[in-house]
Amino acid sequence: MKKCVLVSGGAGFIGSHVTVELLEAGYDVIVADNMSNCDMTCFEGVKKITGREDIPFVKMDFCDPVATELLFTTHEIDAVIHFAGFKAVGESVAEPLKYYRNNLESFINVIESAKAHGCGNILFSSSATVYGEPEKLPVTEESPRQPATSPYGNTKQMCEDILRDSVKAYSGIRGIALRYFNPIGAHPSALIGELPRGVPNNLVPFITQTAIGKRECLSVFGNDYPTPDGTCQRDFIDVVDLAKAHVFAVRRMLEDKMKNEYEIFNIGTGKPLSVMELINGFEKANSLKLNYKIAPRRPGDVTAIWADPTLANEELGWKAERDIEDTLAAAWAWEKHIAGE
Ligand code: UD1
């Protein structure tokens, strides 16, 4: 019998890539999304990539406990990957209650229904943002979490704690939190990718929109950081590599391979890249020149963070494999695809 994975927020950037990888690994998938921050572009892309017209899709809001309960009543679900949530750092500072209500309520509803229906395998999409400005690099899963600098970051920490405490209190529930570093890129087919609404906050969508002419000029936020070239350093992880990590994590849960009932894994490459290195890489990968300028630092940015991914490498058997130039070529192919070029 095929195992069935519910992907909440499955029509979004990461959720759609994870759906592809799960289907290709032989799992059944139910995609559920309230479509508050995306359209059907990526879900349609998932169908094209996988050749599957029959992927169940449920338009629903996980903040609605009745709808959540109904989903679990009407489907046999073996594992849940929870992506549904708001993710704009700046907006979360301006509207904290919106973030706390949405991100916490939806996750609580998912765990409650999963628990009631004996579906004990829950994977939460967390973030390296929980490490704040790390004292020691690279960060391991043992590195201390720092007080969150935004309500968005706080909801990531709180959801981790909600999962940890639920696992401890309720028998039959186990959980994995994957802490993503900076997911970038797009599927090599260029049929799914990131579709930010309005002005992008994140670096790569801003780069691709500048390259295509939607934005005039990229601002590099600060070149006076204590790093080799003065710009911030991040662990940019290809979204397809990141998506594959979920397949390994789900398999670990479903095949009873977990060593603890609650586990945390860093999902990164282990290699730092600076903002300038990324820009240069984009220009080289795509043989173009980008219009950029040096601008003041962006408040709230950390200087440098990258993962020690050893635990995920050894325990999940997963490793980031894609070459950064391929990743940046895929990001550009996706931007051109959505521009209709
Ligand atoms: C941000 C969030 C993080 C979230 C992640 C999701 C903050 C403080 N953190 O991480 O919580 O999990 O996105 O992907 O917002 N940059 C520029 N010019 C730009 C945009 C970005 O120079 O137009 C620089 C930033 O200063 C930063 C780097 O690029 O040094 C990466 O920025 P971004 O893509 O926004 O990711 P993070 O800030 O690392």
PDB file of C-alpha atoms in Angstrom, residues 69-177:
ATOM      1  CA  GLU A  69     -10.638  17.791  10.863  1.00  0.00           C
ATOM      2  CA  LEU A  70     -12.673  17.063   7.727  1.00  0.00           C
ATOM      3  CA  LEU A  71      -9.504  16.619   5.698  1.00  0.00           C
ATOM      4  CA  PHE A  72      -8.225  13.974   8.081  1.00  0.00           C
ATOM      5  CA  THR A  73     -11.639  12.281   8.197  1.00  0.00           C
ATOM      6  CA  THR A  74     -11.928  12.006   4.445  1.00  0.00           C
ATOM      7  CA  HIS A  75      -8.334  10.937   3.658  1.00  0.00           C
ATOM      8  CA  GLU A  76      -6.004   8.255   4.949  1.00  0.00           C
ATOM      9  CA  ILE A  77      -2.947  10.308   5.858  1.00  0.00           C
ATOM     10  CA  ASP A  78       0.284   8.679   7.019  1.00  0.00           C
ATOM     11  CA  ALA A  79       2.477  11.769   7.408  1.00  0.00           C
ATOM     12  CA  VAL A  80       2.095  15.529   7.317  1.00  0.00           C
ATOM     13  CA  ILE A  81       4.582  18.111   6.089  1.00  0.00           C
ATOM     14  CA  HIS A  82       3.496  21.501   7.363  1.00  0.00           C
ATOM     15  CA  PHE A  83       4.429  24.501   5.228  1.00  0.00           C
ATOM     16  CA  ALA A  84       1.258  26.559   5.503  1.00  0.00           C
ATOM     17  CA  GLY A  85       2.245  29.867   7.044  1.00  0.00           C
ATOM     18  CA  PHE A  86       3.077  33.494   6.462  1.00  0.00           C
ATOM     19  CA  LYS A  87       6.749  34.203   5.803  1.00  0.00           C
ATOM     20  CA  ALA A  88       7.467  37.881   5.287  1.00  0.00           C
ATOM     21  CA  VAL A  89       9.792  39.106   8.026  1.00  0.00           C
ATOM     22  CA  GLY A  90       8.965  42.824   7.639  1.00  0.00           C
ATOM     23  CA  GLU A  91       5.226  42.280   7.507  1.00  0.00           C
ATOM     24  CA  SER A  92       5.422  40.176  10.664  1.00  0.00           C
ATOM     25  CA  VAL A  93       6.949  43.119  12.519  1.00  0.00           C
ATOM     26  CA  ALA A  94       4.116  45.379  11.346  1.00  0.00           C
ATOM     27  CA  GLU A  95       1.359  42.813  11.938  1.00  0.00           C
ATOM     28  CA  PRO A  96       2.512  40.433  14.665  1.00  0.00           C
ATOM     29  CA  LEU A  97      -0.944  39.187  15.641  1.00  0.00           C
ATOM     30  CA  LYS A  98      -1.675  38.158  12.073  1.00  0.00           C
ATOM     31  CA  TYR A  99       1.494  36.049  12.148  1.00  0.00           C
ATOM     32  CA  TYR A 100       0.983  34.545  15.570  1.00  0.00           C
ATOM     33  CA  ARG A 101      -2.642  33.678  14.858  1.00  0.00           C
ATOM     34  CA  ASN A 102      -2.009  32.177  11.436  1.00  0.00           C
ATOM     35  CA  ASN A 103       1.249  30.351  11.962  1.00  0.00           C
ATOM     36  CA  LEU A 104       0.504  28.966  15.408  1.00  0.00           C
ATOM     37  CA  GLU A 105      -3.207  28.196  15.022  1.00  0.00           C
ATOM     38  CA  SER A 106      -2.755  26.324  11.767  1.00  0.00           C
ATOM     39  CA  PHE A 107      -0.016  24.152  13.205  1.00  0.00           C
ATOM     40  CA  ILE A 108      -1.949  23.409  16.400  1.00  0.00           C
ATOM     41  CA  ASN A 109      -4.958  22.364  14.316  1.00  0.00           C
ATOM     42  CA  VAL A 110      -2.803  20.086  12.176  1.00  0.00           C
ATOM     43  CA  ILE A 111      -1.278  18.363  15.207  1.00  0.00           C
ATOM     44  CA  GLU A 112      -4.642  18.002  16.939  1.00  0.00           C
ATOM     45  CA  SER A 113      -6.301  16.381  13.944  1.00  0.00           C
ATOM     46  CA  ALA A 114      -3.278  14.246  13.157  1.00  0.00           C
ATOM     47  CA  LYS A 115      -3.305  13.027  16.747  1.00  0.00           C
ATOM     48  CA  ALA A 116      -7.048  12.316  16.717  1.00  0.00           C
ATOM     49  CA  HIS A 117      -6.691  10.254  13.552  1.00  0.00           C
ATOM     50  CA  GLY A 118      -3.636   8.271  14.582  1.00  0.00           C
ATOM     51  CA  CYS A 119      -1.421   9.929  11.999  1.00  0.00           C
ATOM     52  CA  GLY A 120       1.656  10.364  14.126  1.00  0.00           C
ATOM     53  CA  ASN A 121       4.295  11.574  11.676  1.00  0.00           C
ATOM     54  CA  ILE A 122       4.682  15.324  11.542  1.00  0.00           C
ATOM     55  CA  LEU A 123       7.392  17.253   9.765  1.00  0.00           C
ATOM     56  CA  PHE A 124       7.720  20.980  10.375  1.00  0.00           C
ATOM     57  CA  SER A 125       9.459  23.395   8.038  1.00  0.00           C
ATOM     58  CA  SER A 126      11.641  25.451  10.331  1.00  0.00           C
ATOM     59  CA  SER A 127      14.367  27.917   9.538  1.00  0.00           C
ATOM     60  CA  ALA A 128      17.960  28.798  10.289  1.00  0.00           C
ATOM     61  CA  THR A 129      16.495  32.068  11.524  1.00  0.00           C
ATOM     62  CA  VAL A 130      16.178  30.316  14.925  1.00  0.00           C
ATOM     63  CA  TYR A 131      19.979  30.599  15.326  1.00  0.00           C
ATOM     64  CA  GLY A 132      19.935  34.400  15.032  1.00  0.00           C
ATOM     65  CA  GLU A 133      23.463  35.836  14.800  1.00  0.00           C
ATOM     66  CA  PRO A 134      25.527  32.752  15.665  1.00  0.00           C
ATOM     67  CA  GLU A 135      28.617  33.025  17.838  1.00  0.00           C
ATOM     68  CA  LYS A 136      30.281  30.013  16.244  1.00  0.00           C
ATOM     69  CA  LEU A 137      30.183  28.957  12.607  1.00  0.00           C
ATOM     70  CA  PRO A 138      29.080  26.691  11.080  1.00  0.00           C
ATOM     71  CA  VAL A 139      25.989  26.067  13.198  1.00  0.00           C
ATOM     72  CA  THR A 140      25.096  22.588  14.332  1.00  0.00           C
ATOM     73  CA  GLU A 141      21.718  21.523  15.646  1.00  0.00           C
ATOM     74  CA  GLU A 142      23.231  21.921  19.120  1.00  0.00           C
ATOM     75  CA  SER A 143      24.043  25.585  18.526  1.00  0.00           C
ATOM     76  CA  PRO A 144      21.895  27.731  20.799  1.00  0.00           C
ATOM     77  CA  ARG A 145      18.731  29.298  19.473  1.00  0.00           C
ATOM     78  CA  GLN A 146      18.810  33.072  19.908  1.00  0.00           C
ATOM     79  CA  PRO A 147      15.867  35.275  20.856  1.00  0.00           C
ATOM     80  CA  ALA A 148      13.948  35.862  17.635  1.00  0.00           C
ATOM     81  CA  THR A 149      14.318  39.252  16.005  1.00  0.00           C
ATOM     82  CA  SER A 150      10.892  39.175  14.354  1.00  0.00           C
ATOM     83  CA  PRO A 151       7.459  37.695  15.052  1.00  0.00           C
ATOM     84  CA  TYR A 152       7.975  35.534  11.951  1.00  0.00           C
ATOM     85  CA  GLY A 153      11.173  34.101  13.437  1.00  0.00           C
ATOM     86  CA  ASN A 154       9.421  33.709  16.750  1.00  0.00           C
ATOM     87  CA  THR A 155       6.651  31.621  15.179  1.00  0.00           C
ATOM     88  CA  LYS A 156       9.322  29.265  13.813  1.00  0.00           C
ATOM     89  CA  GLN A 157      10.749  28.815  17.306  1.00  0.00           C
ATOM     90  CA  MET A 158       7.317  28.462  18.870  1.00  0.00           C
ATOM     91  CA  CYS A 159       6.179  25.894  16.299  1.00  0.00           C
ATOM     92  CA  GLU A 160       9.321  23.869  16.977  1.00  0.00           C
ATOM     93  CA  ASP A 161       8.437  23.965  20.680  1.00  0.00           C
ATOM     94  CA  ILE A 162       4.797  23.069  20.026  1.00  0.00           C
ATOM     95  CA  LEU A 163       5.944  20.014  18.090  1.00  0.00           C
ATOM     96  CA  ARG A 164       8.571  19.025  20.672  1.00  0.00           C
ATOM     97  CA  ASP A 165       6.109  19.302  23.552  1.00  0.00           C
ATOM     98  CA  SER A 166       3.356  17.472  21.665  1.00  0.00           C
ATOM     99  CA  VAL A 167       5.720  14.607  20.911  1.00  0.00           C
ATOM    100  CA  LYS A 168       6.646  14.457  24.586  1.00  0.00           C
ATOM    101  CA  ALA A 169       3.074  14.533  25.835  1.00  0.00           C
ATOM    102  CA  TYR A 170       1.107  12.433  23.352  1.00  0.00           C
ATOM    103  CA  SER A 171       2.084   8.894  22.557  1.00  0.00           C
ATOM    104  CA  GLY A 172       2.023   8.016  18.885  1.00  0.00           C
ATOM    105  CA  ILE A 173       3.226  11.407  17.701  1.00  0.00           C
ATOM    106  CA  ARG A 174       6.728  11.897  16.387  1.00  0.00           C
ATOM    107  CA  GLY A 175       8.181  14.927  14.786  1.00  0.00           C
ATOM    108  CA  ILE A 176      11.010  16.201  12.673  1.00  0.00           C
ATOM    109  CA  ALA A 177      11.923  19.869  12.294  1.00  0.00           C
TER     110      ALA A 177
END
